[in-house]
mmCIF file of C-alpha atoms in Angstrom:
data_model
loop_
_atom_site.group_PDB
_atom_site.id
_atom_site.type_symbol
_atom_site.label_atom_id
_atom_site.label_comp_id
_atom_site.label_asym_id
_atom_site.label_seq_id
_atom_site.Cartn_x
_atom_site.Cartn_y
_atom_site.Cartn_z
ATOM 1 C CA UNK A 1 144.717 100.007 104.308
ATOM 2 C CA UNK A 2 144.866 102.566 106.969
ATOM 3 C CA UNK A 3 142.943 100.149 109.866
ATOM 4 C CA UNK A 4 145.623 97.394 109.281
ATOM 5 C CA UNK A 5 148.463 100.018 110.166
ATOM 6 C CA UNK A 6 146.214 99.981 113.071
ATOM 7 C CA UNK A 7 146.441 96.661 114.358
ATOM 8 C CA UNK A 8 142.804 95.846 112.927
ATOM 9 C CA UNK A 9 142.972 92.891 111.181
ATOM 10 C CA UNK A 10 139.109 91.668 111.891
ATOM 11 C CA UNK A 11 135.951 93.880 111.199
ATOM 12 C CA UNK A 12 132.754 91.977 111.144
ATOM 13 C CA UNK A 13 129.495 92.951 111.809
ATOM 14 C CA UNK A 14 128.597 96.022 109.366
ATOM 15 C CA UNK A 15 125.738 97.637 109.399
ATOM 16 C CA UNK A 16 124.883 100.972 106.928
ATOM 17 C CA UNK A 17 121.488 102.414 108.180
ATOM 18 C CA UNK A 18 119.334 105.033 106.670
ATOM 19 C CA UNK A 19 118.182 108.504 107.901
ATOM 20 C CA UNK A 20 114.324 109.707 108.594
ATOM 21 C CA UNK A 21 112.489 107.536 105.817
ATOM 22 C CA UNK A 22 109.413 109.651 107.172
ATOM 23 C CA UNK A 23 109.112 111.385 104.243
ATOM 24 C CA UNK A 24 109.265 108.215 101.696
ATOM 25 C CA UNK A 25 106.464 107.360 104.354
ATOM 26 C CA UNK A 26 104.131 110.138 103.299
ATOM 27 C CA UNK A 27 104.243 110.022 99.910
ATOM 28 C CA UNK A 28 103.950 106.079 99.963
ATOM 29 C CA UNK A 29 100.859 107.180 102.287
ATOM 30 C CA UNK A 30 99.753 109.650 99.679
ATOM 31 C CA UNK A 31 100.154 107.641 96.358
ATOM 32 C CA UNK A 32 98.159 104.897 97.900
ATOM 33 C CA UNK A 33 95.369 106.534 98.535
ATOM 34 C CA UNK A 34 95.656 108.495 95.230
ATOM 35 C CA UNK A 35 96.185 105.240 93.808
ATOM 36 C CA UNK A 36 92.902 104.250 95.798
ATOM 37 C CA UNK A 37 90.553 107.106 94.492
ATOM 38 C CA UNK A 38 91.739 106.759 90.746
ATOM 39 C CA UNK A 39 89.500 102.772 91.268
ATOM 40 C CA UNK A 40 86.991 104.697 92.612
ATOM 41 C CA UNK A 41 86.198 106.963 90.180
ATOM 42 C CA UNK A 42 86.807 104.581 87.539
ATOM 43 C CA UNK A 43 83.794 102.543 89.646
ATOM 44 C CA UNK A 44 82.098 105.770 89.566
ATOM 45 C CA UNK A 45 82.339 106.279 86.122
ATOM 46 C CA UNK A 46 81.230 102.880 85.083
ATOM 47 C CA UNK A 47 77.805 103.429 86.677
ATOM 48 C CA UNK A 48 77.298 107.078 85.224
ATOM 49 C CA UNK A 49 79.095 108.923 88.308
ATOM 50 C CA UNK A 50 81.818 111.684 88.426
ATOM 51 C CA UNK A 51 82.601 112.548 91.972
ATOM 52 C CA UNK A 52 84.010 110.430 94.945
ATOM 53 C CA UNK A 53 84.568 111.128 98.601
ATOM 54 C CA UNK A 54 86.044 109.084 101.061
ATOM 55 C CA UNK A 55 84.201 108.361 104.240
ATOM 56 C CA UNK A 56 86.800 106.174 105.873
ATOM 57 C CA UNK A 57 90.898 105.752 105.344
ATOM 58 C CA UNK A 58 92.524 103.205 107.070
ATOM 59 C CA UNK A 59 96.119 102.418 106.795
ATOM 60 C CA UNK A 60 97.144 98.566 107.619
ATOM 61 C CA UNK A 61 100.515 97.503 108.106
ATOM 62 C CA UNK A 62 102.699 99.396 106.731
ATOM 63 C CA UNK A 63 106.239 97.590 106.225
ATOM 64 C CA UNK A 64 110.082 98.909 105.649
ATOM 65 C CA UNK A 65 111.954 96.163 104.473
ATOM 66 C CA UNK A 66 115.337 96.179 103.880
ATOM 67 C CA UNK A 67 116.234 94.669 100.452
ATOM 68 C CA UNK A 68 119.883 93.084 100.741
ATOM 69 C CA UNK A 69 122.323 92.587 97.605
ATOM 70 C CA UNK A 70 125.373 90.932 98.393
ATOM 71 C CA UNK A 71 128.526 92.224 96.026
ATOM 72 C CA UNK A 72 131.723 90.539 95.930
ATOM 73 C CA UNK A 73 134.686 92.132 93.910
ATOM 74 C CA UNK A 74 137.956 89.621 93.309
ATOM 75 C CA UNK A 75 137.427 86.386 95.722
ATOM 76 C CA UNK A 76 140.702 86.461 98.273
ATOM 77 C CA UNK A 77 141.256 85.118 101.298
ATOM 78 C CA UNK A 78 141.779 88.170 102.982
ATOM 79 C CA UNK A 79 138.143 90.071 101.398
ATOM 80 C CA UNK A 80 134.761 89.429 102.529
ATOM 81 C CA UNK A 81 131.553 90.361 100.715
ATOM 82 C CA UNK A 82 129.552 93.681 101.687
ATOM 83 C CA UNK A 83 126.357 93.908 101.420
ATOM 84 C CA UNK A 84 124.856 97.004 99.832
ATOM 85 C CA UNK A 85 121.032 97.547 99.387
ATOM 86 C CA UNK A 86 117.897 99.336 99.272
ATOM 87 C CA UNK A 87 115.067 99.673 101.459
ATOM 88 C CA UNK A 88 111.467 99.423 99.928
ATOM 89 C CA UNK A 89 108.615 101.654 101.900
ATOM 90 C CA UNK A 90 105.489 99.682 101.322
ATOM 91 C CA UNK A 91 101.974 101.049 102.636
ATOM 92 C CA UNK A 92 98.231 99.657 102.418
ATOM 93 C CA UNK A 93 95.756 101.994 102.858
ATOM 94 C CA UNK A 94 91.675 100.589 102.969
ATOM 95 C CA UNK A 95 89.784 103.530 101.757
ATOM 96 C CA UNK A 96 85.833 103.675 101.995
ATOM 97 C CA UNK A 97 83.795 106.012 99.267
ATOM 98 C CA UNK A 98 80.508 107.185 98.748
ATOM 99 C CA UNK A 99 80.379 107.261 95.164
ATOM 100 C CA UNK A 100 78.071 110.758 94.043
#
């Protein structure tokens, strides 16, 4: 490997980081409350109403966890495990409706 004709024979500590997740965070944002108004009108619906509008959106906690697999090719002394993974955008939104 190129680092060992370096003179690096120890690398510890990797880290691989993602960019702007902002946009994952909209449309997590935006599916949950669509996700939110589709129980709504099914509510609706069961009590002889079509149409739903939300009075009050409120988004709690919100999370970006990082998901860690670790993958190991051929075990050697001289290879360590790197960790590789993906990060899951969660979002809660509480969503009050007046049901019309």
């Amino acid at each position: 490997m190129e680092v060992q004709k370096l003179g690096i024979n120890n690398v510890s500590g990797i880290e691989f980081k993602a960019g702007s997740t902002k946009k994952q965070e909209k449309e997590a944002l935006t599916a949950a409350y669509e996700d939110a108004k589709n129980k709504a009108l099914v509510f609706a619906k069961s009590i002889g109403k079509t149409n739903v509008t939300a009075l009050k959106v409120v988004e709690s906690d919100s999370m970006l966890a990082p998901q860690v697999v670790y993958l190991m090719g051929k075990v050697s002394s001289d290879h360590s495990p790197i960790s590789i993974g993906e990060r899951t955008i969660q979002t809660k939104v509480n969503v009050e409706f007046e049901i019309q």
